[in-house]
CSV table of C-alpha atoms and ligand atoms in Angstrom, one decimal:
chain,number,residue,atom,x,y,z
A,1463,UNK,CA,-9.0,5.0,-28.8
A,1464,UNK,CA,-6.7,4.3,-31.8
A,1465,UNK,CA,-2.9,6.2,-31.3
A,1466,UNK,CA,0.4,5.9,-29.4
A,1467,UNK,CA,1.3,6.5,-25.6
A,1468,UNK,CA,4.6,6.4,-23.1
A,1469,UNK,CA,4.6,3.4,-20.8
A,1470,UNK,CA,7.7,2.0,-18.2
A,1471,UNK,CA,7.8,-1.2,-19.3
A,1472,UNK,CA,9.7,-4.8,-18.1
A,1473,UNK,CA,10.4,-5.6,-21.5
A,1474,UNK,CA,12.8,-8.8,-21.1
A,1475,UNK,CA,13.3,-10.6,-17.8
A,1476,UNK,CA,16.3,-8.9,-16.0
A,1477,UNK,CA,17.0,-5.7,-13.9
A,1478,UNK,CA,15.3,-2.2,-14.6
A,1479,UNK,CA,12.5,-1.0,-17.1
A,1480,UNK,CA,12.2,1.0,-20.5
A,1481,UNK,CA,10.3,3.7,-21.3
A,1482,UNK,CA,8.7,2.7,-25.1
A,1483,UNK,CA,6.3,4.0,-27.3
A,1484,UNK,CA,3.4,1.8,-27.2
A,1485,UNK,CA,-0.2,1.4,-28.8
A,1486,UNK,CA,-2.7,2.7,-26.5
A,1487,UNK,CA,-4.8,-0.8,-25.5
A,1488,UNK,CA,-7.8,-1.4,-26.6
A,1489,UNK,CA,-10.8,-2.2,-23.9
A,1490,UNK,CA,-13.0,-4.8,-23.8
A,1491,UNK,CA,-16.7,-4.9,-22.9
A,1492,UNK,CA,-15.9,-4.7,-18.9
A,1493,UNK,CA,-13.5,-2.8,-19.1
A,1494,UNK,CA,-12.7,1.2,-18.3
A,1495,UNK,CA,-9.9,3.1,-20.1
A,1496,UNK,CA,-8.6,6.1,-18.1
A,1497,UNK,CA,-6.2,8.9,-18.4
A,1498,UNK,CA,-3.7,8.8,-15.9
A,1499,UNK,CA,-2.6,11.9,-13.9
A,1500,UNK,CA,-1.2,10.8,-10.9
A,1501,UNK,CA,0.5,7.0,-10.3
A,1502,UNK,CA,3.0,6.4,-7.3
A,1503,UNK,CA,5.6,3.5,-6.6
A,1504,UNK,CA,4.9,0.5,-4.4
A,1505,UNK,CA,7.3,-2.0,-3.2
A,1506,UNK,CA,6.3,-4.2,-5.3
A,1507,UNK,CA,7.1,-2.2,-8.6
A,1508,UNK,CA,10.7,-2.1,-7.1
A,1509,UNK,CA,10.9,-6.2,-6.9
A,1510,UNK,CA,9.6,-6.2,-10.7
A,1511,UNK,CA,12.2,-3.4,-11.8
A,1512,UNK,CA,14.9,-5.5,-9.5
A,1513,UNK,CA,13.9,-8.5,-10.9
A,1514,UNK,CA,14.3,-10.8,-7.6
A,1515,UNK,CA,13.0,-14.3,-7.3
A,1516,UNK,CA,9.6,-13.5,-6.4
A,1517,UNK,CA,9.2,-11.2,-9.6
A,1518,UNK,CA,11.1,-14.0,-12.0
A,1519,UNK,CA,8.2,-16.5,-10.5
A,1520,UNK,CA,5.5,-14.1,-11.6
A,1521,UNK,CA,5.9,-11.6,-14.6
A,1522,UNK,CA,5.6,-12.4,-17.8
A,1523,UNK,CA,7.3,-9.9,-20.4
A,1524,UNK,CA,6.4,-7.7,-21.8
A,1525,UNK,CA,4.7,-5.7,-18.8
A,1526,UNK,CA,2.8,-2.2,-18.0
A,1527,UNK,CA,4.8,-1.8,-14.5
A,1528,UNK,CA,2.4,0.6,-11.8
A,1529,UNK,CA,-1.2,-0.1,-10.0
A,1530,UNK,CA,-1.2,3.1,-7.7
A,1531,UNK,CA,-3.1,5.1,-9.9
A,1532,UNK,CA,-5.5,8.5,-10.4
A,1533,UNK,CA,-6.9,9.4,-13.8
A,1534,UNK,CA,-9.8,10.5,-15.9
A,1535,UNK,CA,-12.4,8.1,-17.6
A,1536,UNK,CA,-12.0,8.1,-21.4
A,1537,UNK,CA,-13.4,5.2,-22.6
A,1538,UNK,CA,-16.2,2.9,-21.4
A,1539,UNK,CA,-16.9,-0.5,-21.9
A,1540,UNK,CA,-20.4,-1.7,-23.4
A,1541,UNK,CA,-21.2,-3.7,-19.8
A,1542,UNK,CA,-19.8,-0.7,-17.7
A,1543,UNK,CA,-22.5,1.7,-16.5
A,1544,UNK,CA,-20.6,2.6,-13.0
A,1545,UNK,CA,-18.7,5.4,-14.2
A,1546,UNK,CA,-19.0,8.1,-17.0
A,1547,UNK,CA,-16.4,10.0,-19.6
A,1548,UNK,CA,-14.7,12.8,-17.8
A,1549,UNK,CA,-15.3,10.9,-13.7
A,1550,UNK,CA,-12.1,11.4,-11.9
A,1551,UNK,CA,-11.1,8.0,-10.7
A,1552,UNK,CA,-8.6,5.3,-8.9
A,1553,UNK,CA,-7.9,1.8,-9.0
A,1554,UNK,CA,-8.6,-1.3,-6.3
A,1555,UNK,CA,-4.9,-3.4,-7.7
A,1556,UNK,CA,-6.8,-6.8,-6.9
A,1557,UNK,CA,-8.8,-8.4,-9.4
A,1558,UNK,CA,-11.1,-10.8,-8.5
A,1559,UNK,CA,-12.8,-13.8,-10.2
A,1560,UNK,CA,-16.3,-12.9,-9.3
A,1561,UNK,CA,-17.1,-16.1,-8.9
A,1562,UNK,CA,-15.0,-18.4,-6.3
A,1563,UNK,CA,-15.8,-18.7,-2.7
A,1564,UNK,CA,-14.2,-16.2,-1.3
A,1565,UNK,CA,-16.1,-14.2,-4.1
A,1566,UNK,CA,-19.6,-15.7,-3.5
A,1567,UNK,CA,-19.0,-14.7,0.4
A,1568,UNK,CA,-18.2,-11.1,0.5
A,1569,UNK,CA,-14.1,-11.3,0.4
A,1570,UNK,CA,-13.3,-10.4,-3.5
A,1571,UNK,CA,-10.1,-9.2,-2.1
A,1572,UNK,CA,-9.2,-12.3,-1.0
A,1573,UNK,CA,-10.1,-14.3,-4.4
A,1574,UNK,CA,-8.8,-17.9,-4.7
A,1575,UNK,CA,-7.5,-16.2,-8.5
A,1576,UNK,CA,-7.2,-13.3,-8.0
A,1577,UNK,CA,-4.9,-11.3,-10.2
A,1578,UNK,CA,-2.9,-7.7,-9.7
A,1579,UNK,CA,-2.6,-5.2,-11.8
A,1580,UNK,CA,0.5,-4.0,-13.1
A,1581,UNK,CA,1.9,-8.0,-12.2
A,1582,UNK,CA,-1.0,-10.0,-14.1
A,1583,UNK,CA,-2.2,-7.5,-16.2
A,1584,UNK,CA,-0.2,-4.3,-17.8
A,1585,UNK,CA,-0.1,-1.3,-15.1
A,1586,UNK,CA,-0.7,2.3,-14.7
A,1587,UNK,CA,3.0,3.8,-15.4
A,1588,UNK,CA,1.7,4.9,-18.6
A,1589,UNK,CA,-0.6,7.7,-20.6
A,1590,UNK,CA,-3.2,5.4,-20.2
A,1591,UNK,CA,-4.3,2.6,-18.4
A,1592,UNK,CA,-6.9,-0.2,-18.7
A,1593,UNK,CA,-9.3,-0.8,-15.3
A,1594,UNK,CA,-11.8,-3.7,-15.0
A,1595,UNK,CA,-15.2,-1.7,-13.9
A,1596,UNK,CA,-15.4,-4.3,-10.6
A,1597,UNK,CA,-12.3,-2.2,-9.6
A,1598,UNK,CA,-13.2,1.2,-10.9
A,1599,UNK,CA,-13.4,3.8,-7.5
A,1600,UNK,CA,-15.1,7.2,-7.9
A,1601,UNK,CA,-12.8,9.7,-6.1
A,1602,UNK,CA,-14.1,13.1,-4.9
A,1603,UNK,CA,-13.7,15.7,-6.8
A,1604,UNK,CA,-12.1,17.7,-3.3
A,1605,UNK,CA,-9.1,15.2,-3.7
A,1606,UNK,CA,-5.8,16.2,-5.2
A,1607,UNK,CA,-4.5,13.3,-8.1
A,1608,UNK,CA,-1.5,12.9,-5.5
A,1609,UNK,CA,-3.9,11.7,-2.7
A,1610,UNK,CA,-6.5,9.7,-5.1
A,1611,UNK,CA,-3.4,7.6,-6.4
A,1612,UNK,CA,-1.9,6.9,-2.6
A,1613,UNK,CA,-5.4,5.6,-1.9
A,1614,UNK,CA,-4.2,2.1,-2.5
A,1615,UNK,CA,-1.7,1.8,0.0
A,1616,UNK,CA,-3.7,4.1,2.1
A,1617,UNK,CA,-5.9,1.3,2.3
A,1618,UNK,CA,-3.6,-1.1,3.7
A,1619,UNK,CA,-2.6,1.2,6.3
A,1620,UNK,CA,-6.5,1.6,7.0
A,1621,UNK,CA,-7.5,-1.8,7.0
A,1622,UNK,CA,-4.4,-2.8,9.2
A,1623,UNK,CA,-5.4,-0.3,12.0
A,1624,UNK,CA,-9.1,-0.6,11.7
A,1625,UNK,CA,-8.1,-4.2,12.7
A,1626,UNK,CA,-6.8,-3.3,15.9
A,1627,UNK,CA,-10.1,-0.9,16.7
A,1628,UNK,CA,-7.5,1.7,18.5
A,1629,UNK,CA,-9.7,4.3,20.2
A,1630,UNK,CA,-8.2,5.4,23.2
A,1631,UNK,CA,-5.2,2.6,22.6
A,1632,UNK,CA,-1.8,2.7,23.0
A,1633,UNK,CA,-0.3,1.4,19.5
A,1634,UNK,CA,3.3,0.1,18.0
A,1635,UNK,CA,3.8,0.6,14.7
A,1636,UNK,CA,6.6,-1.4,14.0
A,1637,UNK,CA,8.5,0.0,10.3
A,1638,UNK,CA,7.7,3.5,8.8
A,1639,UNK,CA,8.1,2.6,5.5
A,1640,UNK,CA,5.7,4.4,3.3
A,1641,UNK,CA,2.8,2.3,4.6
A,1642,UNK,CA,3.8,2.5,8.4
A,1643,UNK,CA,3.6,5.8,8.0
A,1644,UNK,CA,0.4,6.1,6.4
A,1645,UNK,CA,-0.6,4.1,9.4
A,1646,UNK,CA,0.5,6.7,11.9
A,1647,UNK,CA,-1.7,9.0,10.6
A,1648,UNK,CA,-4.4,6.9,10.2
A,1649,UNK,CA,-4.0,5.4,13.4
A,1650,UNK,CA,-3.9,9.0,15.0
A,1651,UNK,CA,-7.3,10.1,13.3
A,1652,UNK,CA,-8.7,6.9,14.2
A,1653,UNK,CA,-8.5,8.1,18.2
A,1654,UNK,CA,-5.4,6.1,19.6
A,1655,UNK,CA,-4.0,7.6,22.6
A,1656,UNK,CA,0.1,6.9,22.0
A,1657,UNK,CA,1.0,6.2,18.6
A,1658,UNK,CA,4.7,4.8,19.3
A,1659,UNK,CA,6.9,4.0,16.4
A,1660,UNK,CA,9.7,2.1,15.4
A,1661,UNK,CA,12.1,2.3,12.9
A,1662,UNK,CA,15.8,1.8,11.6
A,1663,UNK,CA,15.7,5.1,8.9
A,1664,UNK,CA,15.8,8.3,10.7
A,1665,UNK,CA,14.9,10.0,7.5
A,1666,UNK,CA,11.6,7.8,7.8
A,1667,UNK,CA,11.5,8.4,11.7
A,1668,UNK,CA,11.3,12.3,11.1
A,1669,UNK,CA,8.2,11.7,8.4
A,1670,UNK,CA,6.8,9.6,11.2
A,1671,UNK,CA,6.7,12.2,13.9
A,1672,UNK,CA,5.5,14.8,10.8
A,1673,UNK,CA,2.8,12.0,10.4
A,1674,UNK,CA,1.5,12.2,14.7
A,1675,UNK,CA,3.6,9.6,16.1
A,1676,UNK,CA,4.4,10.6,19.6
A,1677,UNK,CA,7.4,8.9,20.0
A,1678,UNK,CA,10.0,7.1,17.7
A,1679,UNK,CA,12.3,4.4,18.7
A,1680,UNK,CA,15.3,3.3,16.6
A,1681,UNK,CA,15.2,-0.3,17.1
A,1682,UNK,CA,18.6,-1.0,16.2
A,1683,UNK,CA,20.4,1.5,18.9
A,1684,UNK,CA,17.4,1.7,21.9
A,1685,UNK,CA,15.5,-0.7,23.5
A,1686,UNK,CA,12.5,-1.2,22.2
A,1687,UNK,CA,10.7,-3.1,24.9
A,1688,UNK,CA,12.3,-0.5,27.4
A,1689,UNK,CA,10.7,2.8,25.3
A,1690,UNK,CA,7.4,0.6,25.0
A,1691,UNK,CA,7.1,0.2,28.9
A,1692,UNK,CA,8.5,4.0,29.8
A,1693,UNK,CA,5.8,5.1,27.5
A,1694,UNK,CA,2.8,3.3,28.6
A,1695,UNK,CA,3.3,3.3,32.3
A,1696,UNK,CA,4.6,-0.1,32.1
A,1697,UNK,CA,1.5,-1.6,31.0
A,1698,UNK,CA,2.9,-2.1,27.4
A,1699,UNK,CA,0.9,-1.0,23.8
A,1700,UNK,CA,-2.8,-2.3,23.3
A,1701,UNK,CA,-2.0,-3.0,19.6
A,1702,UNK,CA,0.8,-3.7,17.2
A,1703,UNK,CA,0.4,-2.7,13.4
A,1704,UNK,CA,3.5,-5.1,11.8
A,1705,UNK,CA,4.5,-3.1,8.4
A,1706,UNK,CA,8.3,-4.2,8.6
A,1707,UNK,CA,8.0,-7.9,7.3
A,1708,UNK,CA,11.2,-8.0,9.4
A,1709,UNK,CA,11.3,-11.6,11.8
A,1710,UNK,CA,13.6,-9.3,14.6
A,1711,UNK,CA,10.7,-6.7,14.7
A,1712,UNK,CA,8.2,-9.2,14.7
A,1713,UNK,CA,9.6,-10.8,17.7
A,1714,UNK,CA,9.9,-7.6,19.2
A,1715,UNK,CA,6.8,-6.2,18.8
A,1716,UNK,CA,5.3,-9.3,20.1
A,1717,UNK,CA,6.7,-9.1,23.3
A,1718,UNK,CA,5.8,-5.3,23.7
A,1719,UNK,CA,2.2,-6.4,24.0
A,1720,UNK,CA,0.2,-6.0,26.8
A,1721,UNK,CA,-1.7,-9.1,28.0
A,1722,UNK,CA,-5.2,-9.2,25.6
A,1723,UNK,CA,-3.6,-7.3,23.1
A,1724,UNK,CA,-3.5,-8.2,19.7
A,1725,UNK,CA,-1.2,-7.3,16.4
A,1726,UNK,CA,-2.3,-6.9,12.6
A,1727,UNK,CA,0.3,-8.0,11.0
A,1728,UNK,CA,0.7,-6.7,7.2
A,1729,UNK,CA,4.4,-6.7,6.4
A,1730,UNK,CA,5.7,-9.8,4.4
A,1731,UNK,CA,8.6,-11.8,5.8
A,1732,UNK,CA,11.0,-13.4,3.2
A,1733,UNK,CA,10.8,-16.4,4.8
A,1734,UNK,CA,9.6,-18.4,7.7
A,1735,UNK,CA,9.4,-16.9,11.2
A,1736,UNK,CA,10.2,-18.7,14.2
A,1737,UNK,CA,8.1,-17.0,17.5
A,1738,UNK,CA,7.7,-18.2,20.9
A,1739,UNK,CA,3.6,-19.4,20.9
A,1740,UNK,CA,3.8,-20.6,24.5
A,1741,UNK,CA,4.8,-17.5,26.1
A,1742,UNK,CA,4.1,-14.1,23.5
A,1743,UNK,CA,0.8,-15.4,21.9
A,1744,UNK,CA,-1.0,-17.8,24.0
A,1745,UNK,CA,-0.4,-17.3,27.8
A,1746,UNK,CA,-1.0,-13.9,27.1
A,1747,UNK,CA,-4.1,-14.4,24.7
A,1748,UNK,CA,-2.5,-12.7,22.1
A,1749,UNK,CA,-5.0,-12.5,18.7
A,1750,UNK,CA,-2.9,-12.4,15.6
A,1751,UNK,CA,-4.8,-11.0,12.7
A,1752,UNK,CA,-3.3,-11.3,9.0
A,1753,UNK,CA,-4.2,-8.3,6.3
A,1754,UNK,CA,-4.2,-8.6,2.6
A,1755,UNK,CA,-5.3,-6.0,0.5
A,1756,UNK,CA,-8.3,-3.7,1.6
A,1757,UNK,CA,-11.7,-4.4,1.7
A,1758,UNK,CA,-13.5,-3.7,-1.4
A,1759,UNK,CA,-14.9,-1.5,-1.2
A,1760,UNK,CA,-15.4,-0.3,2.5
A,1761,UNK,CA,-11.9,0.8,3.1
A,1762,UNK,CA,-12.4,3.0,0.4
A,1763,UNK,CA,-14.9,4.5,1.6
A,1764,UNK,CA,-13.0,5.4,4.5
A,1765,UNK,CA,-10.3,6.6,3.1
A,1766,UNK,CA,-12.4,8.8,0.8
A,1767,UNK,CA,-14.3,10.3,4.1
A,1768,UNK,CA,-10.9,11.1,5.4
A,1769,UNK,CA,-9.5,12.8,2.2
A,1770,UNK,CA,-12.4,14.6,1.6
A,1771,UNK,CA,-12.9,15.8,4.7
A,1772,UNK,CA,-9.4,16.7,5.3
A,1773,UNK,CA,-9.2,14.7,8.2
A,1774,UNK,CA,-5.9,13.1,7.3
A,1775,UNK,CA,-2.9,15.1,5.9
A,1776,UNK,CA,-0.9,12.7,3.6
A,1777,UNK,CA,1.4,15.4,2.8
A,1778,UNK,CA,4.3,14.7,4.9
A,1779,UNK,CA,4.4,11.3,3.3
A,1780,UNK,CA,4.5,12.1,-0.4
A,1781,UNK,CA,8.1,12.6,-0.5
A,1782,UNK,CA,9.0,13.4,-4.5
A,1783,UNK,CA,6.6,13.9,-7.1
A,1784,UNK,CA,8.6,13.2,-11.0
A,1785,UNK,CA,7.6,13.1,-14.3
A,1786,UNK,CA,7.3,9.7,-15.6
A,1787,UNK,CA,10.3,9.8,-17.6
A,1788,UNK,CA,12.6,10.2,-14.5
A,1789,UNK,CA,11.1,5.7,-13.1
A,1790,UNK,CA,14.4,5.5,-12.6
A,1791,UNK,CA,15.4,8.0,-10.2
A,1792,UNK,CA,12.2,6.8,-8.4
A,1793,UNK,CA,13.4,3.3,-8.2
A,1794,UNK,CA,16.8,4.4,-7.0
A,1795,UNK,CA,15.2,6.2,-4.0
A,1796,UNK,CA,12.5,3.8,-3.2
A,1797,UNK,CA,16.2,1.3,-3.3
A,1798,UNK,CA,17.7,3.9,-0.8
A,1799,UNK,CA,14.7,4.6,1.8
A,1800,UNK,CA,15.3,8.0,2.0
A,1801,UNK,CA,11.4,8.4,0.6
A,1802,UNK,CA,8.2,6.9,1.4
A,1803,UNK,CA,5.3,7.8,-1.1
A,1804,UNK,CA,6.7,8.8,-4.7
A,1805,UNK,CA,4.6,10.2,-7.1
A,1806,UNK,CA,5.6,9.7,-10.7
A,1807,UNK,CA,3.4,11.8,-13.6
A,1808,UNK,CA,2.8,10.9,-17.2
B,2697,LIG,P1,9.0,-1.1,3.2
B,2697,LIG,O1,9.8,-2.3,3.0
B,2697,LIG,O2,9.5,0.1,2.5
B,2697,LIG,O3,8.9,-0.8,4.8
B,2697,LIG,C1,9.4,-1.6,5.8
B,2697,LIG,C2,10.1,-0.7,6.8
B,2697,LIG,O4,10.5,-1.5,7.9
B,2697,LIG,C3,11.4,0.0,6.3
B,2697,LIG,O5,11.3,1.4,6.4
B,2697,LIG,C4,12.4,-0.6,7.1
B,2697,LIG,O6,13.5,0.3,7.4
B,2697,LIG,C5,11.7,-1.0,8.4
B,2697,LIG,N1,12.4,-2.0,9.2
B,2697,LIG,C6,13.4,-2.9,8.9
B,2697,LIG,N2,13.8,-3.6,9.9
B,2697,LIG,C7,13.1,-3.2,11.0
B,2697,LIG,C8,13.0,-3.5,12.4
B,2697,LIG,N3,13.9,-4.4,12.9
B,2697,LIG,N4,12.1,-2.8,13.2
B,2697,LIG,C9,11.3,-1.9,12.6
B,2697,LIG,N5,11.3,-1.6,11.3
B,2697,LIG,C10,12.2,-2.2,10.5
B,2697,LIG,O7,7.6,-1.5,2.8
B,2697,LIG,P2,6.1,-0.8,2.7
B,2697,LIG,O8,5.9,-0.5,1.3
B,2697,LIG,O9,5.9,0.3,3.7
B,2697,LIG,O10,5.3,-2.0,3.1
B,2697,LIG,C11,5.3,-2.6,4.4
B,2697,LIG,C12,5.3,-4.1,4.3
B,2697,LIG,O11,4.0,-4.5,3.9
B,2697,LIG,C13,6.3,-4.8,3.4
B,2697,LIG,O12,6.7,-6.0,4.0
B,2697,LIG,C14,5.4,-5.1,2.2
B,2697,LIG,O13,5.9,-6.2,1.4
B,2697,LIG,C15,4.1,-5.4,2.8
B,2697,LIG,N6,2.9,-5.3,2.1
B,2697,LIG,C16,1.9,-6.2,2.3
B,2697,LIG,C17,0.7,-6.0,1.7
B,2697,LIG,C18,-0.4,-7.0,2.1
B,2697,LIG,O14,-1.5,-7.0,1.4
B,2697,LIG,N7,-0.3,-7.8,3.1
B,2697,LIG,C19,0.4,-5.0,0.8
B,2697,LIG,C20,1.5,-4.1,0.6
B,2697,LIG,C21,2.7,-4.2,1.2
B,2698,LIG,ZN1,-12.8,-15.1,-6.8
């Protein structure tokens, strides 16, 4: 498709992003070009418009920013016969190799090289957006653009609780930031008992007990090991879902585990975390589990079930919805925490 379209883009290495005028790209024979309708801000499109370390280390400018994305197929390549014009569709962000190991063995979201979009490859903030057909995902027509493009870190939140298999459990989830509190819900409509959370931001607390947590602890001002006992008859939670990245909550959590239990552990700490192995993880047979990603494409399937079916209500965590042009403004809440799931619109 020959013609122009608006995209946020990195354009030199340093803070923030522009919104240019760009030629809309061209696809190639594996390739999908869709029509976005819906994208919404990760963390990680805040590092890239921050420009920190980790983002110097990868991007290259110039780049598309965005990977959490809804939008309508426009263009198909000559290889592609998974979707057709007009399907309404979202994105798996990892892009794997097809061919490594972890490839060959059922874990394509675990490629040895794989690559992101919107931090390989140019995003989603943008009219239009180019997907590779292996991570093309047919939404349902019964969910809302808003929903289809939270899908992505919906799926971290699902495949971090489905981890801990938390029917009838008593659960931490330790940080509500916009995927702890996709957790909550999921972890509510996946059967656990007590969903108990913690978090610093009270704005984020409040979304959390809108989301079905039952109680919410600030773990700065209360104990947390003290709320975790009081509410589970002293026994302690079954299951922690870690979504702060933070080394204190980590420790914490740890140590609110009930002998047996285990933690998923999703949030990224900067740096290296010290923990005591002897006496949190092994004498009580602790199993730590590490999430990347989702599964591709099982989560998905979940988290299509649930949409569809209006088993989970995301609304409570979609905080702002803004037009495209207003990035900015999105950045400087996602900067504040007083959001979790922004929406931004071309
Ligand atoms: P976020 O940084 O917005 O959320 C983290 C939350 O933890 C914040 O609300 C913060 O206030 C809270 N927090 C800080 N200190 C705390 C403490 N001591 N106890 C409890 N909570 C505390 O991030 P997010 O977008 O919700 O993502 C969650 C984490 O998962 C981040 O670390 C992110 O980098 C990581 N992540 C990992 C993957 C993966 O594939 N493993 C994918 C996406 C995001
Ligand atoms: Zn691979």
């Amino acid at each position: 498709m020959a013609g122009k379209m608006k995209a946020v883009v990195k354009t030199e290495p340093g803070y923030g992003a522009k919104l240019v005028e760009v030629d809309i790209p061209k696809i190639g024979p594996s390739q999908v070009l869709i029509k976005v309708t819906s994208t919404s801000i990760c963390g990680t499109d805040l590092h890239i418009y921050a420009w920190d370390k980790w983002a110097e280390s990868v991007i290259k400018t110039p780049q598309i920013l965005g990977h959490e994305v809804a939008g309508e197929v426009v263009e198909i390549g000559a290889q592609v016969s998974k979707v057709k014009l007009g399907d309404f569709v979202s994105a798996e962000t990892h892009i794997p190799c097809g061919h490594c190991y972890q490839c060959e063995t059922g874990k394509q979201h675990v490629c040895n090289t794989m690559k992101i979009l919107g931090v390989h490859v140019d995003g989603v903030f943008a009219d239009y957006a180019v997907i590779e057909a292996v991570d093309i995902w047919l939404n349902d027509p019964a969910i809302t653009p808003e929903f289809a493009s939270v899908q992505e870190p919906l799926g971290n939140a699902i495949d971090t609780i489905y981890a801990g298999n938390v029917a009838g459990k008593n659960v931490l989830i330790s940080g509500a930031g916009p995927i702890g509190l996709l957790a909550v819900g999921v972890a509510k409509v996946f059967g656990a008992t007590k969903i108990i959370v913690s978090e610093p931001n009270s704005y984020r607390r409040d979304i959390a007990r809108k989301m079905g947590a039952d109680a919410v602890v600030d773990p700065t001002q209360e104990d947390l090991g003290y709320v975790v006992k009081h509410c589970t008859g002293g026994i302690g939670v079954d299951f922690v879902a870690e979504m702060s990245g933070h080394p204190v909550a980590l420790n914490q959590s740890l140590k609110t585990i009930c002998t047996g239990g285990s933690m998923a552990m999703l949030g990224f700490p900067a740096d290296k975390v010290s923990i005591d192995l002897t006496n949190d993880v092994i004498l009580k047979e602790i199993t730590l589990i590490g999430i990347t990603g989702r599964k591709m494409f099982k989560t998905w399937h979940i988290a299509k079930r649930l949409l569809k079916e209006k088993r989970l209500d995301l609304t409570p965590a979609i905080t702002h919805q803004l037009p495209l042009e207003d990035f900015d403004q999105g950045m400087a809440l996602m900067k504040s925490g007083n959001c979790a799931k922004i929406i931004l619109k071309p």
